[in-house]
PDB file of N, CA and C in Angstrom:
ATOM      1  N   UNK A   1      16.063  -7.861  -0.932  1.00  0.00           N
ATOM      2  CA  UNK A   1      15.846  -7.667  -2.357  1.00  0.00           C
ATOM      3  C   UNK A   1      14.775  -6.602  -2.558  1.00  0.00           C
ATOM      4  N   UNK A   2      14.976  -5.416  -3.376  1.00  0.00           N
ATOM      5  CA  UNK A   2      13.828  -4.602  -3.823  1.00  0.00           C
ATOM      6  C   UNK A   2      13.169  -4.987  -4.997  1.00  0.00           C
ATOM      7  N   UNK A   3      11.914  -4.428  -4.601  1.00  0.00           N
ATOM      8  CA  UNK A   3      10.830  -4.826  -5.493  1.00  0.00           C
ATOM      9  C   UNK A   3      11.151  -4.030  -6.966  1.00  0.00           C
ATOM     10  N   UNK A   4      10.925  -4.679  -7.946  1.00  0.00           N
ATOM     11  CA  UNK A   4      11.064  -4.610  -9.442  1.00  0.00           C
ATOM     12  C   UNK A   4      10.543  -3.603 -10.136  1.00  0.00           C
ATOM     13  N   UNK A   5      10.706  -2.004 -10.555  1.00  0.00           N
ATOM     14  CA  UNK A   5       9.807  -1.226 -11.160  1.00  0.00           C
ATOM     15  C   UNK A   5       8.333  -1.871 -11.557  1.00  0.00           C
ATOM     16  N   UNK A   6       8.445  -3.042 -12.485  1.00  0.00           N
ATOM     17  CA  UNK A   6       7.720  -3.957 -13.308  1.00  0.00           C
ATOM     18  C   UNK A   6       6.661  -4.184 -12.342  1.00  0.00           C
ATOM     19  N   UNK A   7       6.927  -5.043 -11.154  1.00  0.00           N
ATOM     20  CA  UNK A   7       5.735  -5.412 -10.470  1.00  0.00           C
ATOM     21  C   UNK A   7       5.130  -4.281  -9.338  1.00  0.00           C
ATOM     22  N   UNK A   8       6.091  -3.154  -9.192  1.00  0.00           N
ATOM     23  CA  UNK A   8       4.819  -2.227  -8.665  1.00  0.00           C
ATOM     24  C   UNK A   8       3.931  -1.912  -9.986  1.00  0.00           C
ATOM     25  N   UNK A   9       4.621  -1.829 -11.081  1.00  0.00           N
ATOM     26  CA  UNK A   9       3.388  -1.141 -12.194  1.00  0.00           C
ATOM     27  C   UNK A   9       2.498  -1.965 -12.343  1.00  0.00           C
ATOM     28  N   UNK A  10       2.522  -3.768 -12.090  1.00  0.00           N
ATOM     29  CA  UNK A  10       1.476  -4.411 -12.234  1.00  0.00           C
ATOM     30  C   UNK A  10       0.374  -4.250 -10.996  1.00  0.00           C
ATOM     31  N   UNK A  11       0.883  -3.895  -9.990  1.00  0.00           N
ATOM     32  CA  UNK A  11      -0.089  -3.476  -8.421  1.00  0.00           C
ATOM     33  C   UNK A  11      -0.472  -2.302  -9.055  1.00  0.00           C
ATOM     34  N   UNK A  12       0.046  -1.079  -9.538  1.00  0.00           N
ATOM     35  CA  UNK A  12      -1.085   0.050  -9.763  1.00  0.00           C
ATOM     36  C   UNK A  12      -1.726  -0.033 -10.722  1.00  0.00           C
ATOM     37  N   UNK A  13      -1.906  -1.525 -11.734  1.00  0.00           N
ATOM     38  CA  UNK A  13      -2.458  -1.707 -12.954  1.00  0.00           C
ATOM     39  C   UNK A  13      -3.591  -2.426 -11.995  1.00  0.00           C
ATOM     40  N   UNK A  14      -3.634  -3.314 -11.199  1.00  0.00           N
ATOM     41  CA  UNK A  14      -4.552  -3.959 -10.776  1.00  0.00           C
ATOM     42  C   UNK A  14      -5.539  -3.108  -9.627  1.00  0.00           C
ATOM     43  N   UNK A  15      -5.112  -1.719  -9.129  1.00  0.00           N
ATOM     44  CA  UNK A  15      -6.011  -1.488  -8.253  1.00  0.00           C
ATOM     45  C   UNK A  15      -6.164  -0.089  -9.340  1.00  0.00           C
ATOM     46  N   UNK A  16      -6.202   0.244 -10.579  1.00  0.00           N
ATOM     47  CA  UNK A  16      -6.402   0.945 -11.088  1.00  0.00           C
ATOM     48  C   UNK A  16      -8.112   1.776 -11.186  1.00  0.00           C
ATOM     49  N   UNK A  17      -9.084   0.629 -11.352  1.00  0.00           N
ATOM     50  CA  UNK A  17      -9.957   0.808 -11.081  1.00  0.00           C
ATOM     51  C   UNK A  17     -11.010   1.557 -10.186  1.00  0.00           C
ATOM     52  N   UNK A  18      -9.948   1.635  -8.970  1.00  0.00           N
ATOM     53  CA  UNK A  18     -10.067   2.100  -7.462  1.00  0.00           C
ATOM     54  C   UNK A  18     -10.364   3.454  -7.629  1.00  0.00           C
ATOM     55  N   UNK A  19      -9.310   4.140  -8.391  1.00  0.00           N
ATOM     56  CA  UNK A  19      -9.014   5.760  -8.322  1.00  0.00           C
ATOM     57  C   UNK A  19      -8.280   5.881  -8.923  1.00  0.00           C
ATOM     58  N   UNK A  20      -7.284   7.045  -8.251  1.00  0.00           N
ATOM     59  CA  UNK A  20      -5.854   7.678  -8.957  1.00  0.00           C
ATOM     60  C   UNK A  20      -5.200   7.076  -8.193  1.00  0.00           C
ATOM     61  N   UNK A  21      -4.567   6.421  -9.186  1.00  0.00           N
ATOM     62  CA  UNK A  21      -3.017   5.840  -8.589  1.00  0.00           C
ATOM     63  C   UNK A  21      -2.013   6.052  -9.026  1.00  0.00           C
ATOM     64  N   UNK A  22      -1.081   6.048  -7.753  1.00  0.00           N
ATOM     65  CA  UNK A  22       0.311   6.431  -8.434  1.00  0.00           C
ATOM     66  C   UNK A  22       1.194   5.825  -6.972  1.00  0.00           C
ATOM     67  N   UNK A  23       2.658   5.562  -7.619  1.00  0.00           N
ATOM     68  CA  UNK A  23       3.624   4.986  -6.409  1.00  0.00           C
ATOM     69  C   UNK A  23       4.593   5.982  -6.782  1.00  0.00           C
ATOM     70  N   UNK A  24       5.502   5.783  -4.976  1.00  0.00           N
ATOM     71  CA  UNK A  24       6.934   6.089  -4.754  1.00  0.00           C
ATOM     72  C   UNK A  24       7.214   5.463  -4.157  1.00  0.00           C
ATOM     73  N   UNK A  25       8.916   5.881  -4.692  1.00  0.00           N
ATOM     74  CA  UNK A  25      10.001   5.091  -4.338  1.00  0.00           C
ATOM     75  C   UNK A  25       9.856   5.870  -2.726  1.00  0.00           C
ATOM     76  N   UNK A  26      10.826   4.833  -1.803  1.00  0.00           N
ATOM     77  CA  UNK A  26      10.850   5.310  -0.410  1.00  0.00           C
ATOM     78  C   UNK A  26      11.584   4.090   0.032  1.00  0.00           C
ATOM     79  N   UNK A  27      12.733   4.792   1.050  1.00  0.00           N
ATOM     80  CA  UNK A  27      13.509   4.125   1.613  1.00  0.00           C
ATOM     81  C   UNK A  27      13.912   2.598   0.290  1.00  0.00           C
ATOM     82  N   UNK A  28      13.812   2.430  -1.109  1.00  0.00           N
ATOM     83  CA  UNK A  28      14.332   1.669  -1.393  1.00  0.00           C
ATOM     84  C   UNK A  28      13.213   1.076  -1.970  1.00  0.00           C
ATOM     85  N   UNK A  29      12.261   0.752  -1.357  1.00  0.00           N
ATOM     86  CA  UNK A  29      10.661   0.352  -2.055  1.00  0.00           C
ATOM     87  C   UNK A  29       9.771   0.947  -2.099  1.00  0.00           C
ATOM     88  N   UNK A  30       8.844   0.684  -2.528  1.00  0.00           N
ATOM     89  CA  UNK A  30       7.511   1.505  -2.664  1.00  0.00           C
ATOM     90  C   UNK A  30       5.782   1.569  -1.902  1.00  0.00           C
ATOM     91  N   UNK A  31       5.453   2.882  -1.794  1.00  0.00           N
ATOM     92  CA  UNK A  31       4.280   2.892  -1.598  1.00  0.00           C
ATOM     93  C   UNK A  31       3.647   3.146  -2.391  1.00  0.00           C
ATOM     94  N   UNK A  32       2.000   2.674  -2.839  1.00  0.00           N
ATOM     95  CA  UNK A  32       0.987   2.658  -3.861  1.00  0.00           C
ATOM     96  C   UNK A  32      -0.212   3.518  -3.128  1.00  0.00           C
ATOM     97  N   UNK A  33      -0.319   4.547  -3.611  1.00  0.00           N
ATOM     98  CA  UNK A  33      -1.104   5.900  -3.285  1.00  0.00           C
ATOM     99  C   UNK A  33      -2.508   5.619  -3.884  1.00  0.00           C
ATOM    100  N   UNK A  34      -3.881   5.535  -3.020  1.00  0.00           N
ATOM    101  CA  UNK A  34      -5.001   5.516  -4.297  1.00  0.00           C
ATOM    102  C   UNK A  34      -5.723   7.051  -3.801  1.00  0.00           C
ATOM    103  N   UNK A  35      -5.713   7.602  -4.982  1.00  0.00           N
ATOM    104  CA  UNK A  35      -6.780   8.828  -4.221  1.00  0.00           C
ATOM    105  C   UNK A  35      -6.101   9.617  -3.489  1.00  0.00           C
ATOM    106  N   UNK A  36      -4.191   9.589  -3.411  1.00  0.00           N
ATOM    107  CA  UNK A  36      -3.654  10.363  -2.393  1.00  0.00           C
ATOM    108  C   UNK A  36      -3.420  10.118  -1.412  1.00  0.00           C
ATOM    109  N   UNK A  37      -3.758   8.614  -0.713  1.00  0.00           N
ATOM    110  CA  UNK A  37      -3.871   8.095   0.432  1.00  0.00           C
ATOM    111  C   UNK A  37      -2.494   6.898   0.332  1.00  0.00           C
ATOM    112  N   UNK A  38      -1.558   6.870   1.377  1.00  0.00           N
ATOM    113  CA  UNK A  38      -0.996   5.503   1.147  1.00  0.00           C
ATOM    114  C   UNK A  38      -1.672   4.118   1.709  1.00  0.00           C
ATOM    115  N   UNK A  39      -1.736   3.930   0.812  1.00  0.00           N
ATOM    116  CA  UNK A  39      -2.521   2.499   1.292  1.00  0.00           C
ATOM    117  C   UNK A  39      -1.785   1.173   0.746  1.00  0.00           C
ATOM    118  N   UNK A  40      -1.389   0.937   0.010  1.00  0.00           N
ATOM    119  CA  UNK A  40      -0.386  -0.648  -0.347  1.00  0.00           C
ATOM    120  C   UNK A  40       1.386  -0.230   0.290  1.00  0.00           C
ATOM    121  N   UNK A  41       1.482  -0.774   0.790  1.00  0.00           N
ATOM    122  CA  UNK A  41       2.789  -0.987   0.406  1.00  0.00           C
ATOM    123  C   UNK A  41       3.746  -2.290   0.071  1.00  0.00           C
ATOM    124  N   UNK A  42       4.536  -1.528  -0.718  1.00  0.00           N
ATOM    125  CA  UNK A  42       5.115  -2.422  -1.774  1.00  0.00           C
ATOM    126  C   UNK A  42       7.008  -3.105  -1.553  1.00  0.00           C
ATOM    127  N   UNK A  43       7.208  -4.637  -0.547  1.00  0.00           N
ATOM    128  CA  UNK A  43       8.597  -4.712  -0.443  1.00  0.00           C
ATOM    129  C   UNK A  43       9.121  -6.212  -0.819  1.00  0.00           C
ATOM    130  N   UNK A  44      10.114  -6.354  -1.501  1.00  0.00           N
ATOM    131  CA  UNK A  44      10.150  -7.180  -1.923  1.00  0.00           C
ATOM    132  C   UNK A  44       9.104  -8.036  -2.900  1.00  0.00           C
ATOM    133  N   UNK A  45       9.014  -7.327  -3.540  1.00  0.00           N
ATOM    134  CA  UNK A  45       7.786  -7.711  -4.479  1.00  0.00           C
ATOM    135  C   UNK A  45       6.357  -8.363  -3.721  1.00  0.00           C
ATOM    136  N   UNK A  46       6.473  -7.801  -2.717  1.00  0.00           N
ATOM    137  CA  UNK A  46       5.130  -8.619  -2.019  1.00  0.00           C
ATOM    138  C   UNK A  46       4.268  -7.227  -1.830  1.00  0.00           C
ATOM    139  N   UNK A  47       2.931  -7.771  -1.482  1.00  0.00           N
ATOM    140  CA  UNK A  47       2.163  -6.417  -1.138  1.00  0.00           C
ATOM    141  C   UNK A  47       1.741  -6.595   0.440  1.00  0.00           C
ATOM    142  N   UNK A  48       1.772  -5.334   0.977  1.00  0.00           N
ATOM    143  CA  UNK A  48       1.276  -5.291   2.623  1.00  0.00           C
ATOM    144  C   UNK A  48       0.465  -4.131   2.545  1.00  0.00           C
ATOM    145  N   UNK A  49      -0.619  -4.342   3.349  1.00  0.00           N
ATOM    146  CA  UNK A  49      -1.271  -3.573   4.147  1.00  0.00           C
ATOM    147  C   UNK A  49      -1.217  -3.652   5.612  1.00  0.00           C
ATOM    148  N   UNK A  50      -1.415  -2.279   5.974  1.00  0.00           N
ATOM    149  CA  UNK A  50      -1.584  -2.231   7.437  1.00  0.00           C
ATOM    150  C   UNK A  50      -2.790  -3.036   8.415  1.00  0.00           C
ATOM    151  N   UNK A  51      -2.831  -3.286   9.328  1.00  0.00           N
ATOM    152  CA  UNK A  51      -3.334  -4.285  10.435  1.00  0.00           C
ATOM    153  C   UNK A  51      -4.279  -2.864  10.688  1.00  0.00           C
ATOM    154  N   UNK A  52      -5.501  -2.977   9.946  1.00  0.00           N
ATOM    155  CA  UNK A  52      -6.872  -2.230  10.039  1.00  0.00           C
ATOM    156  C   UNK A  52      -7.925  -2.917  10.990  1.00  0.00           C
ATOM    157  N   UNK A  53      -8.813  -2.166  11.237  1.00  0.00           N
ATOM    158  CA  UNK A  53      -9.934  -2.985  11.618  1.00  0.00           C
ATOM    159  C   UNK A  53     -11.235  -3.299  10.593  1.00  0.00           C
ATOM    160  N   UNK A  54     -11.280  -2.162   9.463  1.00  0.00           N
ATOM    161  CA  UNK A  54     -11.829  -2.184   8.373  1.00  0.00           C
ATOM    162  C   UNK A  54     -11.599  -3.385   7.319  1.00  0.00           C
ATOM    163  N   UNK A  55     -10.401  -3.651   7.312  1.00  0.00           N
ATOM    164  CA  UNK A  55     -10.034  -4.692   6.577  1.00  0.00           C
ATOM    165  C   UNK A  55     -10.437  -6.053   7.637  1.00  0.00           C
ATOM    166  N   UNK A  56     -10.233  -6.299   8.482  1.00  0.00           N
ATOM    167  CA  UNK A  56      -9.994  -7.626   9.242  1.00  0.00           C
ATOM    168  C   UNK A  56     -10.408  -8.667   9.042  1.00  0.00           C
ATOM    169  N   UNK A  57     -11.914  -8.508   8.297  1.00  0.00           N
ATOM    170  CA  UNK A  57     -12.766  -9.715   8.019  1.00  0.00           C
ATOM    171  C   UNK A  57     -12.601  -9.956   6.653  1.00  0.00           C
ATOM    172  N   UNK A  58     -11.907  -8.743   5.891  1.00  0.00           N
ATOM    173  CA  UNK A  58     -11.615  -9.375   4.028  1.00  0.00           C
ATOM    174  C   UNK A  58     -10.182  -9.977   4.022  1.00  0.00           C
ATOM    175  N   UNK A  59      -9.882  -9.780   5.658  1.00  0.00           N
ATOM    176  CA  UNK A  59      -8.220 -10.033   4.746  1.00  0.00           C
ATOM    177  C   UNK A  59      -8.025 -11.494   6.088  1.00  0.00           C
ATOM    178  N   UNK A  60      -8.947 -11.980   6.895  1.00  0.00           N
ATOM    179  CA  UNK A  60      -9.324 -12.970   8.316  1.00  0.00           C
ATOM    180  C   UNK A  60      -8.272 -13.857   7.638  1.00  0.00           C
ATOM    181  N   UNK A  61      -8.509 -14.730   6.106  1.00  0.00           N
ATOM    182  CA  UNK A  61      -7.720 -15.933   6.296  1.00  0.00           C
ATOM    183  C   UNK A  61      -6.069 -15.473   5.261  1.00  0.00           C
ATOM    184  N   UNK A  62      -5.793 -14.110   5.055  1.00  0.00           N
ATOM    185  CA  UNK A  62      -4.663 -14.116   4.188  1.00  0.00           C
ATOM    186  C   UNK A  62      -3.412 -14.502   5.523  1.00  0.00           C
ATOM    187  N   UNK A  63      -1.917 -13.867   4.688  1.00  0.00           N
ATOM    188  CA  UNK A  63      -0.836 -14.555   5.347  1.00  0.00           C
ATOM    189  C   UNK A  63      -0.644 -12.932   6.048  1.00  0.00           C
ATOM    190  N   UNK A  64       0.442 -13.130   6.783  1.00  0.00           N
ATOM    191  CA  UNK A  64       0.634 -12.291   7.543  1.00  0.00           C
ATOM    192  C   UNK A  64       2.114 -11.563   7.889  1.00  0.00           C
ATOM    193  N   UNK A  65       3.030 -10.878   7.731  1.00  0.00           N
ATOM    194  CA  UNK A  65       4.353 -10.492   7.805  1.00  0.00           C
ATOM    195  C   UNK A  65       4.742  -9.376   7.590  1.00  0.00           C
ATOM    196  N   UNK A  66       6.123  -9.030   8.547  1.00  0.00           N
ATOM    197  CA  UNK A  66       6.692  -7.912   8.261  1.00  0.00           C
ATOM    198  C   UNK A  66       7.463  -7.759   7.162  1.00  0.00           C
ATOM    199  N   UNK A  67       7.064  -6.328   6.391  1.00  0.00           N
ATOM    200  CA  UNK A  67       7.416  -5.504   5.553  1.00  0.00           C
ATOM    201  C   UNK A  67       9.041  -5.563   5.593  1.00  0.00           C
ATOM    202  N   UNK A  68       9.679  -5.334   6.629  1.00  0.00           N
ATOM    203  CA  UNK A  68      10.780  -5.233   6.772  1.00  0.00           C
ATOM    204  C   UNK A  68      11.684  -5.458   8.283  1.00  0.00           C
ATOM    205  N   UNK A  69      12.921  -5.466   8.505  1.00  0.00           N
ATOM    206  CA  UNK A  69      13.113  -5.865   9.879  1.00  0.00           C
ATOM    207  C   UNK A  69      12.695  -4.645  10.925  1.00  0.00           C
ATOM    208  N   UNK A  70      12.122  -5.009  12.014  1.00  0.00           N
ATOM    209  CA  UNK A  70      11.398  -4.058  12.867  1.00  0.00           C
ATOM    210  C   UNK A  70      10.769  -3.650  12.728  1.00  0.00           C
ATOM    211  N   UNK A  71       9.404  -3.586  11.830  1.00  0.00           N
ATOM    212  CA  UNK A  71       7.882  -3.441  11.200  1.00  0.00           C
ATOM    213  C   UNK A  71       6.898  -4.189  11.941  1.00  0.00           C
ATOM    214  N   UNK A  72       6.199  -3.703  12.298  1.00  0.00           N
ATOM    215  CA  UNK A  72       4.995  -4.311  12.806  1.00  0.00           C
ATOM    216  C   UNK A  72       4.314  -5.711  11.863  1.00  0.00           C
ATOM    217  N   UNK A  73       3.381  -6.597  12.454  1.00  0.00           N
ATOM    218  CA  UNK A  73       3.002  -7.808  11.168  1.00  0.00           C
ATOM    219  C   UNK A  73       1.845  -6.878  10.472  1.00  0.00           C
ATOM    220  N   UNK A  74       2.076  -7.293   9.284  1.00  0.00           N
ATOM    221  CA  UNK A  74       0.890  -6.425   8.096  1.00  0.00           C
ATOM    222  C   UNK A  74       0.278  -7.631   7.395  1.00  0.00           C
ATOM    223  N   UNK A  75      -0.822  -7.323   6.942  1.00  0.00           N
ATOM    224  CA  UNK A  75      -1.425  -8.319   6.084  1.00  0.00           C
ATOM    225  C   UNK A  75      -0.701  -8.742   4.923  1.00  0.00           C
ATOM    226  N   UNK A  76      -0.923  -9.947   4.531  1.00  0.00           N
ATOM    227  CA  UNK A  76      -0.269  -9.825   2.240  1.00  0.00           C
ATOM    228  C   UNK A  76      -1.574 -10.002   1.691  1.00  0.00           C
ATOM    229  N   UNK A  77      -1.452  -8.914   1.007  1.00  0.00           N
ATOM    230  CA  UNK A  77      -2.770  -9.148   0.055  1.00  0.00           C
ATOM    231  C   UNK A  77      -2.082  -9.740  -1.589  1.00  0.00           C
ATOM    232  N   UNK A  78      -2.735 -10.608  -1.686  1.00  0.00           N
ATOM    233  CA  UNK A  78      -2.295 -11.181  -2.964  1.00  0.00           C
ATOM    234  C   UNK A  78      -3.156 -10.499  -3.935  1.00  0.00           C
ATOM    235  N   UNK A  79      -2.388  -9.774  -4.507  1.00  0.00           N
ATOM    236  CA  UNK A  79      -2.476  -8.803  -5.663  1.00  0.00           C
ATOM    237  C   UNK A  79      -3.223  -9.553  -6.850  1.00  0.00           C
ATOM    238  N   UNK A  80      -2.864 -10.508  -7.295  1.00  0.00           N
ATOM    239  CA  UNK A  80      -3.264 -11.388  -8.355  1.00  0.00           C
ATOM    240  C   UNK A  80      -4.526 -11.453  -8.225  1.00  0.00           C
ATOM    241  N   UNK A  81      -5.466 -11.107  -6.683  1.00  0.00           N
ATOM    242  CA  UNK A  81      -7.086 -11.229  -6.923  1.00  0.00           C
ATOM    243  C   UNK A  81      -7.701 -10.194  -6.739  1.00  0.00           C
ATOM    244  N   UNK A  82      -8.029  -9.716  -8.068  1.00  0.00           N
ATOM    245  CA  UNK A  82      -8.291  -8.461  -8.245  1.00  0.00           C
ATOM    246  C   UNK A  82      -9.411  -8.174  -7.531  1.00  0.00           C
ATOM    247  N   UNK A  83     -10.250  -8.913  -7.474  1.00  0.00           N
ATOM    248  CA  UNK A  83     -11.880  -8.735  -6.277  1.00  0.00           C
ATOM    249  C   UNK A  83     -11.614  -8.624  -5.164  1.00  0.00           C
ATOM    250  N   UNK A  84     -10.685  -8.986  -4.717  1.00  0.00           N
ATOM    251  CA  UNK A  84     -10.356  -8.752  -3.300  1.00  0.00           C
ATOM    252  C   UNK A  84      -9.737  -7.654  -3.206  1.00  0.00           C
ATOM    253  N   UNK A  85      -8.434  -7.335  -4.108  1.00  0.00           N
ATOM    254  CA  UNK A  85      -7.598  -6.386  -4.012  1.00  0.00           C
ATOM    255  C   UNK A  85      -8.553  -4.834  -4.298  1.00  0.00           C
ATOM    256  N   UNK A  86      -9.544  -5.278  -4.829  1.00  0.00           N
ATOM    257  CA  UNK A  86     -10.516  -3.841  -5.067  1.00  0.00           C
ATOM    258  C   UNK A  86     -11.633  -3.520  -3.827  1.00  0.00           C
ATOM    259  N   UNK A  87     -11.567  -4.829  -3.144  1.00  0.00           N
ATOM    260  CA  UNK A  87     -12.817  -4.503  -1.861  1.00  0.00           C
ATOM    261  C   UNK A  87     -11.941  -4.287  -0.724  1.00  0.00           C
ATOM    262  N   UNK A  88     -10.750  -4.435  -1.078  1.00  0.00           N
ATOM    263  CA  UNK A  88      -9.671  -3.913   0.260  1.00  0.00           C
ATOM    264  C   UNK A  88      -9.401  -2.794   0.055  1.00  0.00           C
ATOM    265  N   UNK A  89      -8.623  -2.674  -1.517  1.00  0.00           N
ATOM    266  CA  UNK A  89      -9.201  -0.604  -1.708  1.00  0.00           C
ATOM    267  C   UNK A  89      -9.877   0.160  -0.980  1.00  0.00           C
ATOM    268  N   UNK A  90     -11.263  -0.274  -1.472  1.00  0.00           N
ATOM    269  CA  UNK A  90     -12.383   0.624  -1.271  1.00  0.00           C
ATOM    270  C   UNK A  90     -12.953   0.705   0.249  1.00  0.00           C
ATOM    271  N   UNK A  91     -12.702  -0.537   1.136  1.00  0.00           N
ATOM    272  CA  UNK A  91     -12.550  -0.651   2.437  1.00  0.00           C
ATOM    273  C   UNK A  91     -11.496   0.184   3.233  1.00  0.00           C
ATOM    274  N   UNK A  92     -10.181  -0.044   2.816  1.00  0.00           N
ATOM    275  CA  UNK A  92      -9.345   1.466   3.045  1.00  0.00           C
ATOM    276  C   UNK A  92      -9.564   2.844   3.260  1.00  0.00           C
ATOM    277  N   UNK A  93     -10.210   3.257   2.021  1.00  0.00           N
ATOM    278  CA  UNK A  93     -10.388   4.759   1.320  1.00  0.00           C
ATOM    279  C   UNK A  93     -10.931   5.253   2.650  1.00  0.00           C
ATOM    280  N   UNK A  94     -12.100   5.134   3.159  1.00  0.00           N
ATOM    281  CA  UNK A  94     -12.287   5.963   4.163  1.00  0.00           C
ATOM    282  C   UNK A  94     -11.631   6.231   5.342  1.00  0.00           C
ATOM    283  N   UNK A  95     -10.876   5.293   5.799  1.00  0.00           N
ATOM    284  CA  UNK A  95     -10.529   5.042   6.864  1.00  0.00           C
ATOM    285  C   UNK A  95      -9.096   5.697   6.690  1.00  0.00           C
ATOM    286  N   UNK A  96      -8.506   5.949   5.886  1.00  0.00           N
ATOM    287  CA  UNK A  96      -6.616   6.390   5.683  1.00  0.00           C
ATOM    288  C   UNK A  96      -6.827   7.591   4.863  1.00  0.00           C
ATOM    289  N   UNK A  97      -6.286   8.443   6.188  1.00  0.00           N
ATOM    290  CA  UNK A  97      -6.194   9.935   5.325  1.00  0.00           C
ATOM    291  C   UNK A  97      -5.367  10.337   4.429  1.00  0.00           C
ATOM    292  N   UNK A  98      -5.645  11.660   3.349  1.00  0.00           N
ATOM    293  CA  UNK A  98      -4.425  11.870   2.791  1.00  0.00           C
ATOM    294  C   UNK A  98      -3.407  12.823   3.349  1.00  0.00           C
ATOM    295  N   UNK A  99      -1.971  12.494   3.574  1.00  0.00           N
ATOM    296  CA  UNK A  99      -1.041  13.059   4.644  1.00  0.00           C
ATOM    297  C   UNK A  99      -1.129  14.778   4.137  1.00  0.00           C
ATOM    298  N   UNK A 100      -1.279  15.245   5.472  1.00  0.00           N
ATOM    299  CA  UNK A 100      -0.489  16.832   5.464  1.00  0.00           C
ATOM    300  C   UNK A 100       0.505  17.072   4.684  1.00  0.00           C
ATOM    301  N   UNK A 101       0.358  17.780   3.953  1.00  0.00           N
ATOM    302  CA  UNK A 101       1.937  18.680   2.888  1.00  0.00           C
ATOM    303  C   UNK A 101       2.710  19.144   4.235  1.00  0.00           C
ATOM    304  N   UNK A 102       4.243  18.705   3.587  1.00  0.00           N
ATOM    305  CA  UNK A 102       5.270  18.865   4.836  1.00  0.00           C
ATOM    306  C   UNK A 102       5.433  20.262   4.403  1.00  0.00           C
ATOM    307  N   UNK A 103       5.734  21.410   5.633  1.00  0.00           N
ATOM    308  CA  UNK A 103       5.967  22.700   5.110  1.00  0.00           C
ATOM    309  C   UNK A 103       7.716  22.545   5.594  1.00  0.00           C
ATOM    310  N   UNK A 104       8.066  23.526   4.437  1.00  0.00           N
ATOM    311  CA  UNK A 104       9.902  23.246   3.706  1.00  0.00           C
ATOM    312  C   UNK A 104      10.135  24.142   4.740  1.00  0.00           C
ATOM    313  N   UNK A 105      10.944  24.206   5.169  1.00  0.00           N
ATOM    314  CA  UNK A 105      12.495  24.923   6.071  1.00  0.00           C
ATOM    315  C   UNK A 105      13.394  25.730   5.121  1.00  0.00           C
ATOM    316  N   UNK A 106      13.239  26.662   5.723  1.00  0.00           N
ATOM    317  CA  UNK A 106      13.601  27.951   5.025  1.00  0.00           C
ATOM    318  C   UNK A 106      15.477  28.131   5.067  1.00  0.00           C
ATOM    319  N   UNK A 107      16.038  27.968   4.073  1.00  0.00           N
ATOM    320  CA  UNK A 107      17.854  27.761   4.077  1.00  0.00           C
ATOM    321  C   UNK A 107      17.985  29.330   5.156  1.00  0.00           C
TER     322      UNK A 107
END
């Protein structure tokens, strides 16, 4: 099942605070960009982050699962707590770069 336009806009309403946010669509669901950086991602209406070391001790007692079949286990950050969901932000930001511009192939 893909995640709902509706509830990614409520994930970039809740880490709004953070920075600039903005999502894309990809492969079917979404990633949540803060600052240019991907940092949430968004499947089945659930939220994952990547298995950081920055995060480890904010996210020690959340749940744990793959994004999709053959994905590594990622954290769930439950979106609904916005104090957390903003100290996992800001714990991120340094640590996740923003990707290289792909250079286009010339027809």
């Amino acid at each position: 099942m893909a995640s709902s336009p509706e509830f990614v806009a409520y994930v970039c309403e809740q880490v709004a605070p953070c920075g600039a946010v903005r999502s894309r669509k990809m492969f079917g669901e979404y990633m949540v960009y803060v600052d240019d950086r991907p940092l949430l991602l968004v499947c089945d209406n659930t939220v994952f982050i990547k298995k950081l070391p920055c995060v480890a001790t904010l996210l020690a007692s959340a749940q744990a699962g793959a994004p999709y079949p053959g994905a590594k286990e990622y954290y769930i950050l439950d979106i609904d707590d916005s104090a957390l969901s903003h100290k996992v932000v800001a714990a991120l930001l340094p640590f996740v770069a923003v990707p290289k511009p792909r250079k286009h192939k010339k027809p």
